[in-house]
Amino acid sequence: MDGRVGLRASRRAAPTPRVAVRSSPRHRARVREQEPVVSAMSGSGLGKENKAGSSTPLRHRPNAFSELDNATPRVMLRKIIQNQPQVSPLALQTVQLEETEDARPEPPSQRTSSTVELQLPDLVPEDASVTTFRMTRKRKKLSISEFERAADKRLPQNQAHSTLDSTLVRSLRMSVGSVMAPDTVEKRGLLRRPQNHKAIDIAAFEGGVEQNMLQIKAQDYLVDLQTSSMTGTTTIRTDAEVVLNNTELFVEPQLGEQNLLAVEPQLSDSKTSAQRSNTSYPAHEKARLEGLVSRVSTDERRTLRFSEKDLITDHEHVDGITQKTPAKQGEEEQDHSQQNDPMEQFSESEEMAGTTEHHADAEYSEHSEKKLSRKAVSQLTAAQDAGVEMEMTPSEGGVAEGTEHQDSPKAELQMAGSPGGHSPASYSLEKPGAKPLKEAVEQTGEIERGTITGVLDAAEEEATDDESDKEDHESEEISMKTPMFVHAAAYRPQPVLSPPHPVKSASPELPPQPVRAKPVPKSSGAAQRKTREPEIASSLIKQIFSHYVKTPVTRDAYKIVEKCSERYFKQISSDLEAYSQHAGRKTVEMADVELLMRRQGLVTDKMPLHVLVERHLPLEYRKLLIPIAVSGNKVIPCK
Amino acid sequence: GSEAAGGEQRELLIQRLRAAVHYTTGALAQDVAEDKGVLFSKQTVAAISEITFRQAENFARDLEMFARHAKRSTITSEDVKLLARRSNSLLKYITQKSDELASSNMEQKEKKKKKSSAAKGRKTEENETPVTESEDSNMA
């Protein structure tokens, strides 16, 4: 607006320091009083610190207000606030900026409106303050001397001099003037401070609001807060669908099962977003082989992840599969676990959770499958150990390491050293490393769940024999890893167990190439000779599939499903290889995976990759994949 | 103002393109009809042409993505080959055609550079093309 510009320019030209001093702190104080939470007064740099009352700004500027003993801005502000209607913070900020400008009477103006500033209590702007301020903007010229005079009289005078064009403007002036102490020492430095209000207002405001709300109602508002905060950080387009992409890091899940919701905040948000996204992207699911699994089931998955106890109860339907576990358990050879039963339960629940994860992340399987297999496995294992365990024992850590060792033989299978930590992160989700998974699950067997260790065992066996087909092996890992990973993520925050340990051990492994001299599994000794092509454990596929279908499925159907999933993984791995080769590389990178997802229609202009990542991956992996997630935000609720 | 006019112009252009595709589709359908002794209804032809048009848009976007993925700003035959990966037979066909084109280009260059009988001898060799297999993966 011209008025504003004019004011600004004039302000800079030769504003009275007094005026400037008066206006800026007054604005800030006023804003602060009305919006204690909002720290929008950033212009002068004081706003940021302002969370408290009006006295804050004063303190920051001792020189300016040293003479305000009698009429503290606080008192002034109080009067103003009592008499003025509340306005939205955003509008207020805009207003505030304008106020600031208007408060700087620059060039000699013909108005004698300066008296306006004095009126405090009367000011009740009839209209919205925004309107008021806009009107003030029109007043370009205000004589400084007049302004000062007005400021001098400001205290109790309730004169209704309407030299101004409107009472509104006058009221504005009055409020502004009242805050300022006429005798305030002028500070040149203060002149320019309020200039940057606009730039920071909204962001600071949102932050302040967020904090305020968080403090007041921690959990109920988390969703809203996170959304708003994330909106600033993510690049979600304002699209109807995109709006549904709730990318909060921590959102309280609206689960019926509550138990460990608080404990697993990171999962809750994914769950919520999953819930929302479920309806949005059904097509993707159907398109896939795993499309049999509806997105809605991700809710279940999340639920599983969230509550350990719930997992047990929720897996009733999985009990049928549990029977197979004992049979398969005998097959295990590299079992480090001595707790098969609990592990079964755990693995079952994990797989259940992982199933949804698996399906949901089927698209993510493209994420550098090859490279991440090993790391993913070890990572998952470690993560699982960290998260799952109800009774964490050091054995878990040991087992995790053992699992990692197992990974080393698989290292050969990997296409090439995975370049980034992020790849492993995403990959680990996908990779249901049969062998290491089993181990990890076994290790975490402490948890009393009737999981299906058999699945893992079978996978382990097959994985052991694999040296031939990287892709299949990796796909195995993918399916196996998912459930473990999910569970690991679910249980990670539990303080009882020593989660940080395994997690830490896992994370460092991600980036470096785990070329360990892992002891070759005994089972693979003879079996390796025939170099059997690695396959995804059929029991795993059955488990995942039946979990989502929720209806009885014939064995033939399972076979077909298995064939389809195998074909699917082959195809995507081949695509990934072609893409990386197209870029002249020998290593599959995240760019390749993203390209594939874009081609598949999972990543579009409306749905960026990191939104999907946030939606489907646990926090640890998100941190690896999305820089924002590791920007040092404080997690609320922090536990 | 100008944007609206540009948008309108673009819309007109798009419509013209659609019409061109529709006409070509109709012509091709007619050839096939004569060849196979079947008839094509108008709705069929219209559906095919619309699908073709939309798919062409998809191809363009994918091709641009592929080119950018390879850190290039020009779409090349490599990008096209990558695009055709979905269908094995199509990929083979395209690869074969591109080889033919490349070889013919080379021949022309060679002819320009050296107008010797050796170039002609090479040309006859390159004319042999591999037989195409009819395996189709349909894994789109």
PDB file of C-alpha atoms in Angstrom, chain A residues 54-201:
ATOM      1  CA  SER A  54       4.631  -6.983  28.096  1.00  0.00           C
ATOM      2  CA  SER A  55       7.323  -6.366  30.522  1.00  0.00           C
ATOM      3  CA  THR A  56       9.624  -8.496  28.536  1.00  0.00           C
ATOM      4  CA  PRO A  57      10.312  -6.055  25.818  1.00  0.00           C
ATOM      5  CA  LEU A  58      10.820  -3.400  28.286  1.00  0.00           C
ATOM      6  CA  ARG A  59      13.434  -5.298  30.014  1.00  0.00           C
ATOM      7  CA  HIS A  60      15.226  -5.886  26.858  1.00  0.00           C
ATOM      8  CA  ARG A  61      15.463  -2.271  26.295  1.00  0.00           C
ATOM      9  CA  PRO A  62      16.368  -0.803  29.557  1.00  0.00           C
ATOM     10  CA  ASN A  63      17.485   2.439  28.126  1.00  0.00           C
ATOM     11  CA  ALA A  64      14.317   3.122  26.363  1.00  0.00           C
ATOM     12  CA  PHE A  65      12.059   2.629  29.246  1.00  0.00           C
ATOM     13  CA  SER A  66      14.088   3.815  32.063  1.00  0.00           C
ATOM     14  CA  GLU A  67      11.759   6.677  32.522  1.00  0.00           C
ATOM     15  CA  LEU A  68       8.531   4.810  32.333  1.00  0.00           C
ATOM     16  CA  ASP A  69       8.067   4.343  35.968  1.00  0.00           C
ATOM     17  CA  ASN A  70       4.835   6.108  36.215  1.00  0.00           C
ATOM     18  CA  ALA A  71       3.163   4.908  33.136  1.00  0.00           C
ATOM     19  CA  THR A  72       4.543   1.555  32.349  1.00  0.00           C
ATOM     20  CA  PRO A  73       3.621   0.211  29.020  1.00  0.00           C
ATOM     21  CA  ARG A  74       2.250  -2.713  30.821  1.00  0.00           C
ATOM     22  CA  VAL A  75      -0.343  -0.601  32.454  1.00  0.00           C
ATOM     23  CA  MET A  76      -1.053   1.047  29.220  1.00  0.00           C
ATOM     24  CA  LEU A  77      -1.369  -2.160  27.456  1.00  0.00           C
ATOM     25  CA  ARG A  78      -3.624  -3.539  30.023  1.00  0.00           C
ATOM     26  CA  LYS A  79      -5.965  -0.716  29.515  1.00  0.00           C
ATOM     27  CA  ILE A  80      -5.829  -1.108  25.846  1.00  0.00           C
ATOM     28  CA  ILE A  81      -6.401  -4.750  25.961  1.00  0.00           C
ATOM     29  CA  GLN A  82      -9.298  -4.444  28.248  1.00  0.00           C
ATOM     30  CA  ASN A  83     -10.913  -2.124  25.911  1.00  0.00           C
ATOM     31  CA  GLN A  84     -10.008  -3.450  22.593  1.00  0.00           C
ATOM     32  CA  PRO A  85     -11.470  -6.497  21.020  1.00  0.00           C
ATOM     33  CA  GLN A  86      -9.368  -9.501  20.397  1.00  0.00           C
ATOM     34  CA  VAL A  87      -8.193  -9.989  16.934  1.00  0.00           C
ATOM     35  CA  SER A  88      -6.560 -12.888  15.290  1.00  0.00           C
ATOM     36  CA  PRO A  89      -2.892 -13.007  15.800  1.00  0.00           C
ATOM     37  CA  LEU A  90      -2.116 -13.014  12.190  1.00  0.00           C
ATOM     38  CA  ALA A  91      -4.190 -10.057  11.479  1.00  0.00           C
ATOM     39  CA  LEU A  92      -2.778  -8.436  14.447  1.00  0.00           C
ATOM     40  CA  GLN A  93       0.666  -8.830  13.226  1.00  0.00           C
ATOM     41  CA  THR A  94      -0.168  -7.259  10.024  1.00  0.00           C
ATOM     42  CA  VAL A  95      -1.792  -4.573  11.925  1.00  0.00           C
ATOM     43  CA  GLN A  96       1.094  -4.285  14.174  1.00  0.00           C
ATOM     44  CA  LEU A  97       3.375  -3.701  11.362  1.00  0.00           C
ATOM     45  CA  GLU A  98       1.190  -1.071  10.056  1.00  0.00           C
ATOM     46  CA  GLU A  99       0.894   0.370  13.416  1.00  0.00           C
ATOM     47  CA  THR A 100       4.556   0.614  13.629  1.00  0.00           C
ATOM     48  CA  GLU A 101       4.708   2.423  10.453  1.00  0.00           C
ATOM     49  CA  ASP A 102       1.913   4.642  11.273  1.00  0.00           C
ATOM     50  CA  ALA A 103       3.366   5.342  14.584  1.00  0.00           C
ATOM     51  CA  ARG A 104       6.285   6.893  12.972  1.00  0.00           C
ATOM     52  CA  PRO A 105       5.210  10.176  11.972  1.00  0.00           C
ATOM     53  CA  GLU A 106       7.747  11.313   9.641  1.00  0.00           C
ATOM     54  CA  PRO A 107       7.524  14.257   7.568  1.00  0.00           C
ATOM     55  CA  PRO A 108       5.567  17.042   8.925  1.00  0.00           C
ATOM     56  CA  SER A 109       2.020  16.263   8.661  1.00  0.00           C
ATOM     57  CA  GLN A 110      -0.806  18.527   8.884  1.00  0.00           C
ATOM     58  CA  ARG A 111      -2.673  16.374  11.212  1.00  0.00           C
ATOM     59  CA  THR A 112      -2.939  17.244  14.716  1.00  0.00           C
ATOM     60  CA  SER A 113      -4.186  13.897  15.359  1.00  0.00           C
ATOM     61  CA  SER A 114      -1.390  13.239  17.646  1.00  0.00           C
ATOM     62  CA  THR A 115      -3.764  13.575  20.447  1.00  0.00           C
ATOM     63  CA  VAL A 116      -5.277  10.419  19.348  1.00  0.00           C
ATOM     64  CA  GLU A 117      -2.524   8.430  20.708  1.00  0.00           C
ATOM     65  CA  LEU A 118      -3.377   9.371  24.135  1.00  0.00           C
ATOM     66  CA  GLN A 119      -6.682   7.773  24.485  1.00  0.00           C
ATOM     67  CA  LEU A 120      -6.532   4.462  25.918  1.00  0.00           C
ATOM     68  CA  PRO A 121      -9.621   3.195  27.425  1.00  0.00           C
ATOM     69  CA  ASP A 122     -11.870   4.595  24.905  1.00  0.00           C
ATOM     70  CA  LEU A 123     -10.401   2.954  22.119  1.00  0.00           C
ATOM     71  CA  VAL A 124     -12.642   0.311  21.213  1.00  0.00           C
ATOM     72  CA  PRO A 125     -12.297   0.048  17.596  1.00  0.00           C
ATOM     73  CA  GLU A 126     -15.640  -0.507  16.200  1.00  0.00           C
ATOM     74  CA  ASP A 127     -14.377  -2.467  13.356  1.00  0.00           C
ATOM     75  CA  ALA A 128     -11.852  -5.124  13.156  1.00  0.00           C
ATOM     76  CA  SER A 129      -8.500  -3.922  13.985  1.00  0.00           C
ATOM     77  CA  VAL A 130      -7.357  -4.844  10.625  1.00  0.00           C
ATOM     78  CA  THR A 131      -9.626  -2.425   9.086  1.00  0.00           C
ATOM     79  CA  THR A 132      -8.509   0.079  11.537  1.00  0.00           C
ATOM     80  CA  PHE A 133      -5.005  -0.354  10.687  1.00  0.00           C
ATOM     81  CA  ARG A 134      -5.601  -0.219   7.088  1.00  0.00           C
ATOM     82  CA  MET A 135      -7.139   3.056   7.537  1.00  0.00           C
ATOM     83  CA  THR A 136      -4.267   4.252   9.488  1.00  0.00           C
ATOM     84  CA  ARG A 137      -2.114   3.323   6.667  1.00  0.00           C
ATOM     85  CA  LYS A 138      -3.647   5.971   4.631  1.00  0.00           C
ATOM     86  CA  ARG A 139      -2.329   8.588   6.865  1.00  0.00           C
ATOM     87  CA  LYS A 140       0.948   9.208   5.465  1.00  0.00           C
ATOM     88  CA  LYS A 141       1.932  12.288   7.223  1.00  0.00           C
ATOM     89  CA  LEU A 142       1.927  12.892  10.821  1.00  0.00           C
ATOM     90  CA  SER A 143       3.912  15.571  12.337  1.00  0.00           C
ATOM     91  CA  ILE A 144       6.436  14.336  14.718  1.00  0.00           C
ATOM     92  CA  SER A 145       6.027  17.193  17.010  1.00  0.00           C
ATOM     93  CA  GLU A 146       2.388  16.612  17.196  1.00  0.00           C
ATOM     94  CA  PHE A 147       2.900  13.034  17.876  1.00  0.00           C
ATOM     95  CA  GLU A 148       5.208  13.779  20.658  1.00  0.00           C
ATOM     96  CA  ARG A 149       2.856  16.175  22.123  1.00  0.00           C
ATOM     97  CA  ALA A 150       0.198  13.644  22.020  1.00  0.00           C
ATOM     98  CA  ALA A 151       2.407  11.191  23.657  1.00  0.00           C
ATOM     99  CA  ASP A 152       3.057  13.568  26.434  1.00  0.00           C
ATOM    100  CA  LYS A 153      -0.524  13.850  27.219  1.00  0.00           C
ATOM    101  CA  ARG A 154      -1.242  10.309  26.672  1.00  0.00           C
ATOM    102  CA  LEU A 155      -1.739   9.198  30.114  1.00  0.00           C
ATOM    103  CA  PRO A 156      -5.124   9.553  31.313  1.00  0.00           C
ATOM    104  CA  GLN A 157      -6.515  11.691  28.716  1.00  0.00           C
ATOM    105  CA  ASN A 158      -9.468  10.345  27.011  1.00  0.00           C
ATOM    106  CA  GLN A 159      -9.875  13.044  24.630  1.00  0.00           C
ATOM    107  CA  ALA A 160     -11.641  12.153  21.558  1.00  0.00           C
ATOM    108  CA  HIS A 161      -9.934  14.534  19.333  1.00  0.00           C
ATOM    109  CA  SER A 162     -10.699  13.417  15.970  1.00  0.00           C
ATOM    110  CA  THR A 163      -8.275  15.149  13.910  1.00  0.00           C
ATOM    111  CA  LEU A 164      -7.770  11.851  12.331  1.00  0.00           C
ATOM    112  CA  ASP A 165      -9.935  10.708   9.600  1.00  0.00           C
ATOM    113  CA  SER A 166     -11.667   8.172  11.649  1.00  0.00           C
ATOM    114  CA  THR A 167     -12.089   7.264  15.178  1.00  0.00           C
ATOM    115  CA  LEU A 168     -10.705   3.967  14.373  1.00  0.00           C
ATOM    116  CA  VAL A 169      -7.494   5.430  13.319  1.00  0.00           C
ATOM    117  CA  ARG A 170      -7.518   7.529  16.316  1.00  0.00           C
ATOM    118  CA  SER A 171      -8.094   4.658  18.545  1.00  0.00           C
ATOM    119  CA  LEU A 172      -5.243   2.966  16.979  1.00  0.00           C
ATOM    120  CA  ARG A 173      -3.089   5.898  17.542  1.00  0.00           C
ATOM    121  CA  MET A 174      -4.125   6.095  21.047  1.00  0.00           C
ATOM    122  CA  SER A 175      -3.336   2.603  21.798  1.00  0.00           C
ATOM    123  CA  VAL A 176      -0.061   3.004  20.178  1.00  0.00           C
ATOM    124  CA  GLY A 177       0.750   6.177  21.914  1.00  0.00           C
ATOM    125  CA  SER A 178      -0.314   5.049  25.278  1.00  0.00           C
ATOM    126  CA  VAL A 179       2.139   2.350  25.352  1.00  0.00           C
ATOM    127  CA  MET A 180       4.957   4.614  24.601  1.00  0.00           C
ATOM    128  CA  ALA A 181       6.376   6.696  27.275  1.00  0.00           C
ATOM    129  CA  PRO A 182       6.767  10.160  26.055  1.00  0.00           C
ATOM    130  CA  ASP A 183      10.002  10.565  27.760  1.00  0.00           C
ATOM    131  CA  THR A 184      11.491   7.472  26.502  1.00  0.00           C
ATOM    132  CA  VAL A 185      14.917   7.894  25.375  1.00  0.00           C
ATOM    133  CA  GLU A 186      15.029   7.620  21.712  1.00  0.00           C
ATOM    134  CA  LYS A 187      16.993   4.826  20.350  1.00  0.00           C
ATOM    135  CA  ARG A 188      18.104   4.978  16.856  1.00  0.00           C
ATOM    136  CA  GLY A 189      18.729   1.359  16.828  1.00  0.00           C
ATOM    137  CA  LEU A 190      15.156   0.701  17.613  1.00  0.00           C
ATOM    138  CA  LEU A 191      13.983   2.365  14.523  1.00  0.00           C
ATOM    139  CA  ARG A 192      14.608  -0.384  12.181  1.00  0.00           C
ATOM    140  CA  ARG A 193      13.787  -3.284  14.283  1.00  0.00           C
ATOM    141  CA  PRO A 194      10.127  -3.701  13.632  1.00  0.00           C
ATOM    142  CA  GLN A 195      10.701  -3.779   9.947  1.00  0.00           C
ATOM    143  CA  ASN A 196      10.859  -7.462   9.572  1.00  0.00           C
ATOM    144  CA  HIS A 197       7.627  -8.225  11.206  1.00  0.00           C
ATOM    145  CA  LYS A 198       5.960  -9.600   8.226  1.00  0.00           C
ATOM    146  CA  ALA A 199       8.662 -11.888   7.203  1.00  0.00           C
ATOM    147  CA  ILE A 200       8.686 -13.757  10.423  1.00  0.00           C
ATOM    148  CA  ASP A 201       5.264 -13.275  11.734  1.00  0.00           C
TER     149      ASP A 201
END
